[in-house]
Coordinates of C-alpha atoms and ligand atoms in Angstrom, one line a residue:
X268 CA 3.6 62.0 2.3
X269 CA 6.3 60.1 1.3
X270 CA 9.2 61.0 -1.3
X271 CA 9.6 59.5 -4.4
X272 CA 12.9 57.4 -4.0
X273 CA 14.7 55.7 -6.7
X274 CA 17.9 54.0 -7.2
X275 CA 19.0 56.0 -9.8
X276 CA 18.2 59.4 -7.6
X277 CA 22.1 58.9 -6.6
X278 CA 23.2 60.2 -9.6
X279 CA 20.3 62.6 -11.0
X280 CA 21.6 66.2 -10.3
X281 CA 18.0 67.4 -9.6
X282 CA 17.7 65.5 -6.5
X283 CA 19.7 67.0 -3.7
X284 CA 19.4 65.0 -1.0
X285 CA 20.4 61.3 -2.2
X286 CA 21.5 58.0 -0.3
X287 CA 25.2 57.2 -1.6
X288 CA 27.8 54.7 -0.6
X289 CA 31.6 56.1 -0.6
X290 CA 32.1 54.6 -4.1
X291 CA 29.1 56.0 -5.5
X292 CA 29.8 59.6 -4.0
X293 CA 33.1 59.3 -6.3
X294 CA 30.8 59.1 -9.3
X295 CA 28.5 61.8 -8.3
X296 CA 31.1 63.8 -7.7
X297 CA 32.4 63.7 -11.6
X298 CA 28.8 64.6 -12.3
X299 CA 28.7 67.6 -9.9
X300 CA 32.1 69.1 -11.4
X301 CA 31.1 68.8 -14.9
X302 CA 27.5 70.3 -14.2
X303 CA 29.4 73.1 -11.9
X304 CA 31.5 73.8 -15.0
X305 CA 28.6 74.1 -17.5
X306 CA 27.2 76.7 -15.1
X307 CA 30.4 78.7 -15.2
X308 CA 30.3 78.2 -19.2
X309 CA 32.7 76.0 -19.2
X310 CA 33.0 73.0 -21.4
X311 CA 35.0 70.7 -19.9
X312 CA 35.1 66.7 -19.8
X313 CA 36.1 64.0 -16.9
X314 CA 38.4 61.3 -17.0
X315 CA 38.8 58.7 -14.5
X316 CA 41.2 56.1 -14.5
X317 CA 43.2 53.8 -11.4
X318 CA 43.6 50.4 -10.4
X319 CA 41.4 48.2 -8.0
X320 CA 42.2 47.2 -4.8
X321 CA 40.8 47.7 -1.0
X322 CA 39.3 50.0 -0.1
X323 CA 39.0 51.4 -3.6
X324 CA 38.6 47.9 -5.1
X325 CA 34.5 48.7 -6.2
X326 CA 35.6 52.1 -7.9
X327 CA 35.8 50.7 -11.2
X328 CA 32.5 48.6 -10.9
X329 CA 30.6 51.4 -10.0
X330 CA 31.9 53.6 -12.7
X331 CA 31.4 50.9 -15.5
X332 CA 27.4 50.3 -14.1
X333 CA 27.3 54.2 -14.2
X334 CA 28.2 54.5 -17.9
X335 CA 24.7 55.6 -19.3
X336 CA 25.0 58.5 -16.6
X337 CA 28.7 59.6 -17.4
X338 CA 29.3 59.2 -21.2
X339 CA 26.8 61.9 -22.4
X340 CA 28.2 64.1 -19.9
X341 CA 31.4 63.6 -21.5
X342 CA 33.1 61.8 -18.8
X343 CA 35.5 58.5 -19.4
X344 CA 36.1 55.6 -17.2
X345 CA 39.3 54.0 -18.0
X346 CA 40.5 51.1 -15.9
X347 CA 44.4 51.0 -16.1
X348 CA 46.8 48.3 -16.9
X349 CA 48.3 49.5 -13.5
X350 CA 48.5 52.3 -11.4
X351 CA 51.4 54.1 -12.5
X352 CA 50.5 53.7 -16.0
X353 CA 47.1 55.0 -14.8
X354 CA 48.6 57.8 -13.0
X355 CA 50.5 58.7 -16.3
X356 CA 47.8 58.8 -18.6
X357 CA 46.3 61.2 -16.2
X358 CA 49.0 63.4 -16.3
X359 CA 48.3 63.6 -20.6
X360 CA 44.5 64.6 -19.7
X361 CA 46.0 67.5 -18.2
X362 CA 48.2 68.3 -21.5
X363 CA 45.0 68.0 -23.7
X364 CA 44.1 71.6 -24.4
X365 CA 48.1 73.0 -23.3
X366 CA 48.9 73.0 -27.0
X367 CA 45.8 74.4 -28.2
X368 CA 44.7 71.0 -30.0
X369 CA 42.3 70.1 -26.9
X370 CA 38.3 69.1 -27.7
X371 CA 37.8 70.7 -24.1
X372 CA 38.5 73.8 -22.2
X373 CA 39.9 71.4 -19.6
X374 CA 39.7 68.1 -18.2
X375 CA 39.2 67.0 -14.5
X376 CA 40.5 63.8 -13.7
X377 CA 40.6 61.3 -10.6
X378 CA 43.3 58.6 -10.2
X379 CA 42.5 55.5 -7.5
X380 CA 44.6 53.2 -6.1
X381 CA 45.5 50.7 -3.0
X382 CA 48.3 51.9 -1.0
X383 CA 50.8 49.6 -2.8
X384 CA 49.9 51.2 -6.0
X385 CA 50.2 54.6 -4.3
X386 CA 53.7 53.6 -3.6
X387 CA 54.5 52.1 -7.0
X388 CA 53.1 55.4 -8.7
X389 CA 55.8 57.7 -6.9
X390 CA 57.8 58.6 -10.1
X391 CA 54.2 59.6 -11.9
X392 CA 53.3 61.4 -9.2
X393 CA 56.3 63.3 -8.9
X394 CA 56.7 64.0 -12.8
X395 CA 53.0 64.6 -13.1
X396 CA 52.8 66.7 -10.1
X397 CA 55.8 68.7 -11.1
X398 CA 54.6 69.5 -14.6
X399 CA 51.1 70.7 -13.1
X400 CA 47.5 70.5 -13.5
X401 CA 45.1 72.5 -16.3
X402 CA 43.7 75.6 -15.6
X403 CA 40.1 74.0 -16.3
X404 CA 41.0 70.5 -15.2
X405 CA 42.5 69.5 -11.9
X406 CA 43.5 66.4 -10.9
X407 CA 42.8 63.9 -7.0
X408 CA 44.6 60.9 -6.6
X409 CA 42.1 58.6 -4.6
X410 CA 44.6 57.0 -1.9
X411 CA 43.1 53.6 -0.7
X412 CA 44.7 53.2 2.4
X413 CA 43.9 49.8 4.4
X414 CA 45.1 50.9 8.1
X415 CA 44.1 47.6 9.6
X416 CA 45.3 45.5 6.8
X417 CA 42.1 44.0 6.8
X418 CA 42.7 43.0 3.1
X419 CA 46.6 43.5 2.3
X420 CA 50.0 42.5 2.8
X421 CA 51.0 45.4 5.0
X422 CA 49.1 47.7 6.7
X423 CA 49.0 51.2 4.6
X424 CA 49.0 55.0 5.1
X425 CA 49.9 56.7 1.9
X426 CA 50.2 60.5 2.9
X427 CA 54.0 60.5 3.3
X428 CA 54.1 59.3 -0.3
X429 CA 51.9 61.8 -1.7
X430 CA 53.8 64.6 0.7
X431 CA 57.0 63.3 -0.8
X432 CA 55.5 64.5 -4.3
X433 CA 54.5 67.2 -3.1
X434 CA 50.8 67.0 -3.3
X435 CA 48.4 68.8 -0.8
X436 CA 46.1 65.9 1.0
X437 CA 42.4 66.4 2.2
X438 CA 41.4 63.7 4.5
X439 CA 37.7 63.3 4.3
X440 CA 35.8 61.8 7.4
X441 CA 32.6 60.5 5.6
X442 CA 30.4 60.4 2.5
X443 CA 29.5 64.1 2.9
X444 CA 33.0 65.2 2.8
X445 CA 33.6 62.8 -0.1
X446 CA 31.8 65.4 -2.0
X447 CA 32.5 68.4 -0.4
X448 CA 36.6 68.0 -0.3
X449 CA 36.2 66.3 -3.7
X450 CA 34.7 69.8 -5.2
X451 CA 36.9 71.8 -3.1
X452 CA 39.8 69.7 -4.3
X453 CA 39.3 70.4 -8.1
X454 CA 39.2 74.2 -7.3
X455 CA 42.2 73.7 -5.7
X456 CA 44.0 71.5 -8.1
X457 CA 43.0 74.1 -10.6
X458 CA 44.3 76.9 -8.5
X459 CA 47.4 75.7 -7.2
X460 CA 48.7 74.1 -10.1
X461 CA 49.1 70.4 -7.8
X462 CA 47.5 67.0 -8.1
X463 CA 45.0 67.0 -4.6
X464 CA 45.1 63.3 -2.9
X465 CA 42.2 62.3 -1.0
X466 CA 42.5 60.1 1.8
X467 CA 40.1 57.0 1.2
X468 CA 39.8 54.4 4.4
X469 CA 37.1 52.3 4.3
X470 CA 35.4 54.0 6.8
X471 CA 35.0 56.6 4.4
X472 CA 34.5 55.4 0.9
X473 CA 33.0 51.9 1.8
X474 CA 30.3 53.6 4.1
X475 CA 27.0 54.5 3.4
X476 CA 25.1 57.7 4.1
X477 CA 22.0 60.2 3.1
X478 CA 24.1 63.3 2.0
X479 CA 23.5 66.8 0.4
X480 CA 24.9 66.2 -3.0
X481 CA 23.3 69.2 -4.8
X482 CA 26.1 70.1 -7.5
X483 CA 25.9 73.8 -5.9
X484 CA 26.7 73.0 -2.0
X485 CA 30.0 74.4 -2.3
X486 CA 30.9 78.0 -2.6
X487 CA 34.6 78.1 -3.6
X488 CA 36.7 81.3 -2.2
X489 CA 40.0 82.5 -4.0
X490 CA 42.7 83.5 -1.5
X491 CA 43.0 87.8 -0.9
X492 CA 46.2 87.1 0.7
X493 CA 48.5 85.1 -2.0
X494 CA 49.8 86.8 -4.8
X495 CA 49.5 84.6 -8.2
X496 CA 53.2 84.6 -9.8
X497 CA 52.7 85.8 -13.7
X498 CA 52.2 82.7 -15.9
X499 CA 50.2 81.2 -13.1
X500 CA 51.2 77.9 -11.6
X501 CA 49.4 75.3 -14.1
X502 CA 51.1 73.0 -16.2
X503 CA 52.4 74.3 -19.7
X504 CA 54.4 73.1 -22.8
X505 CA 58.1 73.1 -22.7
X506 CA 58.1 73.7 -19.1
X507 CA 61.7 73.4 -17.5
X508 CA 62.8 71.0 -14.6
X509 CA 64.4 73.7 -12.4
X510 CA 61.2 75.9 -12.9
X511 CA 58.8 73.4 -12.1
X512 CA 61.2 72.9 -8.8
X513 CA 61.2 76.6 -8.2
X514 CA 57.4 76.8 -8.5
X515 CA 56.2 74.2 -6.2
X516 CA 58.8 75.4 -3.8
X517 CA 58.2 79.2 -3.7
X518 CA 54.1 79.2 -4.7
X519 CA 52.3 76.3 -5.2
X520 CA 52.4 74.8 -1.7
X521 CA 51.9 78.2 -0.2
X522 CA 48.6 78.9 -3.0
X523 CA 47.4 75.6 -1.6
X524 CA 47.3 76.7 2.1
X525 CA 45.7 80.1 1.2
X526 CA 43.1 78.3 -0.3
X527 CA 42.7 75.9 2.3
X528 CA 42.5 79.1 4.5
X529 CA 40.3 81.3 2.3
X530 CA 37.8 78.2 2.0
X531 CA 37.9 77.3 5.8
X532 CA 38.4 73.8 5.0
X533 CA 40.2 73.3 8.7
X534 CA 37.8 74.4 11.2
X535 CA 37.4 74.9 15.0
X536 CA 34.3 72.6 16.0
X537 CA 34.4 73.9 19.7
X538 CA 36.1 77.0 21.1
X539 CA 36.5 76.1 24.6
X540 CA 35.5 79.2 25.5
X541 CA 37.5 82.1 27.0
X542 CA 39.4 79.8 29.3
X543 CA 40.2 77.3 26.6
X544 CA 43.5 75.4 27.9
X545 CA 43.5 72.0 26.2
X546 CA 43.1 71.5 22.7
X547 CA 42.3 68.6 20.4
X548 CA 43.3 68.3 17.0
X549 CA 42.3 65.7 14.7
X550 CA 41.3 64.6 11.1
X551 CA 39.4 62.0 8.8
X552 CA 38.5 58.5 10.7
X553 CA 40.3 59.8 13.7
X554 CA 38.3 62.7 14.2
X555 CA 34.9 60.8 13.7
X556 CA 37.0 58.4 17.1
X557 CA 37.2 61.6 18.7
X558 CA 33.9 62.5 18.5
X559 CA 32.7 59.5 19.7
X560 CA 34.9 59.4 22.6
X561 CA 34.0 62.9 23.4
X562 CA 30.0 61.7 23.3
X563 CA 31.3 58.8 25.5
X564 CA 32.4 61.0 28.4
X565 CA 29.6 63.3 28.0
X566 CA 31.6 66.1 26.4
X567 CA 29.3 68.1 24.2
X568 CA 30.0 71.8 23.4
X569 CA 28.3 73.5 26.9
X570 CA 30.9 70.6 28.5
X571 CA 34.0 71.6 26.4
X572 CA 33.4 75.3 28.0
X573 CA 33.2 73.9 31.2
X574 CA 36.6 72.0 30.7
X575 CA 38.4 74.2 28.9
X576 CA 38.5 72.0 25.7
X577 CA 39.2 73.8 22.0
X578 CA 38.3 70.9 19.9
X579 CA 39.8 71.3 15.9
X580 CA 38.9 69.5 12.8
X581 CA 41.9 69.8 10.0
X582 CA 40.8 68.8 6.3
X583 CA 44.2 69.3 4.5
X584 CA 46.7 67.4 6.6
X585 CA 49.4 68.4 4.7
X586 CA 50.8 71.2 4.0
X587 CA 49.1 72.4 7.2
X588 CA 48.1 75.6 7.5
X589 CA 50.4 77.7 9.9
X590 CA 47.7 80.4 10.3
X591 CA 45.0 78.1 11.4
X592 CA 47.6 76.3 13.6
X593 CA 48.5 79.7 15.5
X594 CA 45.0 80.1 15.9
X595 CA 44.1 77.3 17.2
X596 CA 47.1 77.2 19.4
X597 CA 46.4 80.6 20.9
X598 CA 46.0 80.1 24.8
X599 CA 46.6 76.5 25.4
X600 CA 48.8 75.0 27.2
X601 CA 48.4 71.1 26.0
X602 CA 47.8 70.0 22.5
X603 CA 46.4 66.9 21.9
X604 CA 46.8 65.2 18.4
X605 CA 44.8 62.7 17.7
X606 CA 46.2 60.7 14.2
X607 CA 46.4 57.2 13.2
X608 CA 49.4 56.1 11.9
X609 CA 52.4 57.9 12.0
X610 CA 52.6 61.3 13.2
X611 CA 51.7 63.9 10.3
X612 CA 49.8 66.8 11.8
X613 CA 52.0 66.6 15.0
X614 CA 55.0 67.1 13.5
X615 CA 54.1 70.4 11.6
X616 CA 52.3 71.7 14.5
X617 CA 55.6 71.1 16.2
X618 CA 57.5 72.7 13.7
X619 CA 55.0 75.7 13.2
X620 CA 55.3 76.1 17.1
X621 CA 58.8 76.2 17.5
X622 CA 60.0 79.5 17.0
X623 CA 56.8 81.0 19.0
X624 CA 57.9 82.7 22.4
X625 CA 55.3 80.8 24.7
X626 CA 54.0 77.1 23.2
X627 CA 52.1 74.7 24.4
X628 CA 52.9 71.2 25.0
X629 CA 52.3 69.1 21.8
X630 CA 51.6 65.1 22.5
X631 CA 50.1 62.5 20.2
X632 CA 52.8 59.4 19.5
X633 CA 54.4 60.3 22.8
X634 CA 52.5 61.5 26.5
X635 CA 54.4 64.3 28.5
X636 CA 56.9 62.3 29.7
X637 CA 57.8 60.7 26.7
X638 CA 56.3 57.3 27.1
X639 CA 53.9 55.9 24.3
X640 CA 50.5 57.6 23.9
X641 CA 48.8 56.8 20.3
X642 CA 50.5 54.0 18.6
X643 CA 51.7 54.3 15.3
X644 CA 50.7 50.8 14.5
X645 CA 47.4 49.5 13.8
X646 CA 44.4 51.4 14.1
X647 CA 43.6 53.7 17.1
X648 CA 39.9 53.3 18.9
X649 CA 37.8 55.4 20.8
X650 CA 37.7 53.9 23.9
X651 CA 41.6 54.4 24.1
X652 CA 41.0 58.0 22.6
X653 CA 38.9 58.8 25.7
X654 CA 40.9 57.6 28.1
X655 CA 43.8 59.7 27.1
X656 CA 41.6 62.6 26.9
X657 CA 39.6 62.2 30.0
X658 CA 42.9 61.2 32.3
X659 CA 44.7 64.8 30.9
X660 CA 40.9 66.9 31.6
X661 CA 40.7 65.6 35.1
X662 CA 44.2 66.5 36.0
X663 CA 43.1 70.1 35.5
X664 CA 39.6 70.2 36.7
X665 CA 37.9 67.9 39.0
X666 CA 34.8 66.9 37.5
X667 CA 32.6 64.1 38.7
X668 CA 30.6 63.6 35.4
X669 CA 33.7 63.0 33.6
X670 CA 35.4 60.7 36.1
X671 CA 32.1 58.4 36.2
X672 CA 32.1 58.4 32.4
X673 CA 35.8 57.2 32.5
X674 CA 35.0 54.9 35.3
X675 CA 32.8 53.2 33.0
X676 CA 34.7 53.1 29.9
X677 CA 37.8 51.5 31.9
X678 CA 35.7 48.9 32.8
X679 CA 34.1 48.2 30.0
X680 CA 37.6 47.9 28.2
X681 CA 38.8 45.2 30.9
X682 CA 36.0 43.4 29.9
X683 CA 36.7 43.3 26.6
X684 CA 39.8 42.5 26.6
X685 CA 39.3 39.5 28.8
X686 CA 36.5 38.1 26.9
X687 CA 37.5 35.2 24.4
X688 CA 37.0 35.2 20.5
X689 CA 33.7 33.6 19.8
X690 CA 34.8 31.8 16.5
X691 CA 38.3 32.4 14.9
X692 CA 37.7 31.0 11.0
X693 CA 40.8 30.7 8.6
X694 CA 40.2 31.9 5.3
X695 CA 40.0 29.4 2.7
X696 CA 38.8 29.4 -1.3
X697 CA 35.4 29.2 -2.4
X698 CA 34.4 25.7 -3.1
X699 CA 35.3 24.6 -6.4
X700 CA 38.1 27.5 -6.5
X701 CA 40.7 25.9 -9.4
X702 CA 43.6 27.6 -7.1
X703 CA 42.5 24.8 -4.6
X704 CA 44.3 22.4 -6.9
X705 CA 46.4 24.1 -9.2
X706 CA 48.8 25.2 -5.9
X707 CA 49.5 21.8 -5.0
X708 CA 53.4 21.4 -4.8
X709 CA 54.8 18.3 -5.2
X710 CA 57.0 16.6 -2.8
X711 CA 60.4 17.9 -1.9
X712 CA 59.2 21.5 -3.5
X713 CA 58.7 24.6 -2.3
X714 CA 56.4 27.7 -3.9
X715 CA 56.1 31.6 -2.9
X716 CA 52.4 32.8 -3.1
X717 CA 51.6 35.3 -5.5
X718 CA 49.2 38.3 -4.7
X719 CA 45.7 37.5 -5.4
X720 CA 43.3 34.7 -3.9
X721 CA 45.3 32.0 -4.3
X722 CA 48.0 34.0 -1.9
X723 CA 45.5 31.9 0.5
X724 CA 47.6 28.8 -0.1
X725 CA 50.0 29.5 2.6
X726 CA 47.1 28.9 4.6
X727 CA 46.5 25.5 3.6
X728 CA 48.3 22.9 5.8
X729 CA 50.8 20.9 3.9
X730 CA 51.0 23.2 1.3
X731 CA 54.6 24.0 1.5
X732 CA 53.4 27.9 0.0
X733 CA 55.1 30.3 2.2
X734 CA 56.4 33.8 1.7
X735 CA 55.3 36.3 -1.3
X736 CA 56.2 39.8 -2.5
X737 CA 54.5 43.3 -3.4
X738 CA 52.2 42.6 -6.7
X739 CA 54.4 42.2 -10.1
X740 CA 57.4 41.2 -7.6
X741 CA 56.5 37.5 -8.1
X742 CA 59.9 35.2 -8.4
X743 CA 62.2 38.5 -8.5
X744 CA 63.0 37.6 -4.9
X745 CA 64.3 33.8 -6.1
X746 CA 67.0 35.8 -8.5
X747 CA 68.5 37.3 -5.3
X748 CA 68.2 34.5 -3.2
X749 CA 69.0 31.3 -5.4
X750 CA 72.9 32.3 -5.8
X751 CA 73.0 32.2 -1.9
X752 CA 70.5 29.1 -1.3
X753 CA 70.9 25.4 -0.9
X754 CA 67.8 25.1 -3.1
X755 CA 68.1 24.9 -6.4
X756 CA 64.3 25.2 -7.8
X757 CA 61.1 26.9 -6.7
X758 CA 57.7 27.5 -7.8
X759 CA 56.1 30.7 -8.2
X760 CA 52.2 31.2 -8.2
X761 CA 51.2 34.1 -10.5
X762 CA 47.6 35.1 -11.0
X763 CA 46.8 36.2 -14.5
X764 CA 45.3 39.8 -13.4
X765 CA 48.6 39.6 -12.0
X766 CA 50.9 38.8 -14.8
X767 CA 48.5 41.4 -16.8
X768 CA 49.5 44.1 -14.4
X769 CA 53.1 44.0 -14.0
X770 CA 54.1 40.0 -13.6
X771 CA 55.6 39.6 -16.9
X772 CA 58.3 41.9 -16.0
X773 CA 59.3 39.2 -13.7
X774 CA 59.6 36.7 -15.7
X775 CA 61.6 38.7 -18.1
X776 CA 63.8 39.6 -15.4
X777 CA 63.8 35.9 -13.7
X778 CA 65.0 34.7 -17.6
X779 CA 67.5 37.1 -17.8
X780 CA 69.2 36.4 -14.7
X781 CA 69.0 32.7 -15.5
X782 CA 67.7 30.8 -12.1
X783 CA 65.5 27.8 -12.4
X784 CA 61.8 29.1 -11.4
X785 CA 59.1 27.5 -12.3
X786 CA 55.9 29.8 -12.9
X787 CA 52.6 29.0 -12.0
X788 CA 50.4 31.4 -14.2
X789 CA 46.9 31.2 -12.2
X790 CA 44.6 31.8 -14.9
X791 CA 41.1 32.1 -13.9
X792 CA 40.3 34.8 -16.6
X793 CA 39.6 37.4 -13.8
X794 CA 41.3 39.6 -11.2
X795 CA 39.2 37.7 -8.6
X796 CA 40.0 38.9 -5.3
X797 CA 39.4 42.5 -5.9
X798 CA 35.5 41.6 -7.6
X799 CA 36.1 39.3 -10.3
X800 CA 37.0 42.4 -13.0
X801 CA 37.9 41.3 -16.6
X802 CA 41.5 41.9 -17.7
X803 CA 42.4 45.3 -19.1
X804 CA 43.1 44.5 -23.3
X805 CA 41.6 40.9 -22.4
X806 CA 44.2 38.3 -21.8
X807 CA 43.6 34.6 -23.4
X808 CA 45.5 31.3 -22.1
X809 CA 46.9 31.2 -26.0
X810 CA 48.1 34.9 -25.7
X811 CA 50.3 34.4 -22.2
X812 CA 51.8 31.7 -23.7
X813 CA 52.7 33.1 -26.8
X814 CA 54.3 36.1 -24.8
X815 CA 56.1 34.3 -22.4
X816 CA 57.5 32.2 -25.5
X817 CA 58.9 35.3 -27.1
X818 CA 60.4 36.3 -23.5
X819 CA 62.4 33.1 -23.6
X820 CA 60.7 30.8 -22.0
X821 CA 61.4 27.2 -23.3
X822 CA 59.4 24.7 -21.8
X823 CA 55.4 25.6 -21.3
X824 CA 52.7 23.3 -20.6
X825 CA 49.0 23.7 -20.3
X826 CA 47.3 22.4 -17.2
X827 CA 43.5 22.0 -16.7
X828 CA 40.6 20.6 -16.0
X829 CA 39.3 20.3 -19.5
X830 CA 42.5 20.5 -21.8
X831 CA 40.3 20.0 -24.6
X832 CA 38.9 23.3 -24.4
X833 CA 41.8 24.5 -26.4
X834 CA 41.8 23.2 -30.0
X835 CA 45.1 22.8 -31.9
X836 CA 43.5 26.0 -33.7
X837 CA 44.5 28.0 -30.6
X838 CA 47.5 29.3 -31.7
X839 CA 49.6 28.3 -29.0
X840 CA 53.3 28.2 -29.7
X841 CA 55.1 25.1 -30.6
X842 CA 56.5 22.4 -28.7
X843 CA 54.0 23.4 -25.6
X844 CA 52.4 20.5 -23.6
X845 CA 48.6 19.8 -22.8
X846 CA 47.8 17.8 -19.9
X847 CA 44.6 17.1 -17.4
X848 CA 44.7 19.0 -14.1
X849 CA 44.5 15.0 -12.5
X850 CA 48.6 15.1 -13.9
X851 CA 49.6 17.9 -12.4
X852 CA 52.0 16.1 -9.9
X853 CA 53.7 14.2 -12.8
X854 CA 54.2 17.6 -14.7
X855 CA 55.6 19.5 -12.1
Ligands
TPP136 C1 50.2 47.4 -6.7 C2 48.6 46.6 -6.5 N1 47.7 46.9 -6.7 C3 46.5 46.5 -6.4 C4 46.5 45.3 -5.3 C5 44.9 44.7 -4.8 N2 45.1 43.4 -5.3 C6 45.3 42.6 -4.3 S1 44.9 40.8 -5.2 C7 44.7 41.7 -6.4 C8 43.8 40.8 -7.9 C9 45.3 39.8 -8.0 O1 44.6 39.1 -9.3 P1 45.0 37.6 -10.1 O2 46.7 38.0 -10.3 O3 44.3 37.3 -10.9 O4 44.5 36.9 -9.0 P2 43.2 36.1 -8.5 O5 42.6 36.9 -7.5 O6 42.7 35.7 -9.2 O7 43.5 34.7 -8.0 C10 44.8 43.1 -6.9 C11 44.4 44.1 -7.5 C12 47.6 45.0 -4.6 N3 47.5 44.5 -3.6 N4 48.6 45.6 -4.9
SF4_137 S1 36.8 34.4 -5.5 FE1 37.4 32.9 -7.2 S2 39.5 33.1 -7.3 FE2 39.0 33.7 -5.5 S3 38.8 32.3 -3.7 FE3 36.8 32.4 -4.8 S4 36.6 31.1 -6.5 FE4 39.1 31.5 -5.9

């Protein structure tokens, strides 16, 4: 008999086997945590806030769609104006019950943001994480990292930013682990008083899987080898900054590793048998690449014993549990660390094994002779990983089966390298897109691009638009360039979403510095590039005009294909002019 399967099953907690995308898993995670708390007799609420951007661009839309499931469960979704304001709001949610004024026993929350949003939230993260989380609350920071910069102006790896704020980080390998690490993450956050980072890459958060999503799936164990200090590790009123610092370095990070150990978050997948000499350690998406590489080499658990190969999967990439590293390294003479981007696990392993009387050689970013092995830039892929592993295994044992597979992989790689691209397509605006005509620059003019769909103006031949900044920095680069440039004026494109997020400050700075600049605020009434979300707080054209006039902008011209749609009563500031888009060149 066929199962009765419905779309709404994904948020139905009575169903345990469901199909979920990574973003839907984040929604379900909130419902699961609420149900778990209820079972413990806790009256908690949930709070989700952040700012959109790939690969967590669709999180907000999923939460809006799921409102009918969330609201009755006291889970509130609130898109942030920008990432750091959202992080600060989430910090506030942890304070809600701290002074005895709370309506709930605690608030568990999720912050989400793209890598650049992680970067700009550093100050908020450091303050909030120093203050801590509430005992029955807990915070996850879903950091969206676009390793391949498929939809970003810079490739991103956010672990170091979170580490800098002393936030433990979990790296899920797929949708199931978004749920599992999410539940562990809330418990960890409550236990050690830290915000907990969850790595989101498009391979986990934008994939879909059939998962076991029963709220009771995870049984949390509390460490017996960690002694809680008097007063615990959670947020408190009138906390002292030096006590926060001491608490962080003396207890919180060690509470995190003890929790990871007690719950066996980091795992040895293949022991490699009695004679294990080579170890591979990896995490998240790279772990999946390693499994693919081993599959391609025909190495399963039985073969790993034959080859003396141990395989470990790390869940908590920072701080790495030293006990786990010691157990993993025991008896090995070579450790291969497979991780994308900069070395995070590798440096910690080196540091932890440095004082051991004998320790294995550790390779990863560098090979045995100091040459490059796994690049710290772009992404890794299973073929390259398979070759690196096989060559090292074959140095130790002759193995016909692995030799044959390696030969095949090398042959395939050579064929792919030599194959020409089938087609190359330069991205372009949708047909009818207003940015297509509004980004035109007059003869002799030059423009800087802004973040958003209109960034593609740089790809339009002859548009004389080149160079951009981070989101919200639009035009601020001209403040530093203008005094040293022979050019007297620049155009700066600025999307309305970006204006609302942070760009208005750049305009204020440009006015304060007195540089000659024309901002083209490209109003399409949406944050288009991330899915067409509405502006936080709604933002109208007259409102923007009044705001920039209040900032001190003297000359404001409105250019539209339908200028008549703004009636005289629309409350525009005085001395503004109104033009048809056909007259854009003359206006500029
Ligand atoms: C700090 C930061 N947060 C989020 C993003 C992701 N992001 C890229 S474009 C964009 C939307 C910009 O919207 P808008 O300025 O209205 O331009 P449009 O796409 O509508 O043309 C966002 C949120 C980013 N690049 N940087
Ligand atoms: S999504 Fe909207 S703003 Fe972006 S290119 Fe298409 S029409 Fe233009």
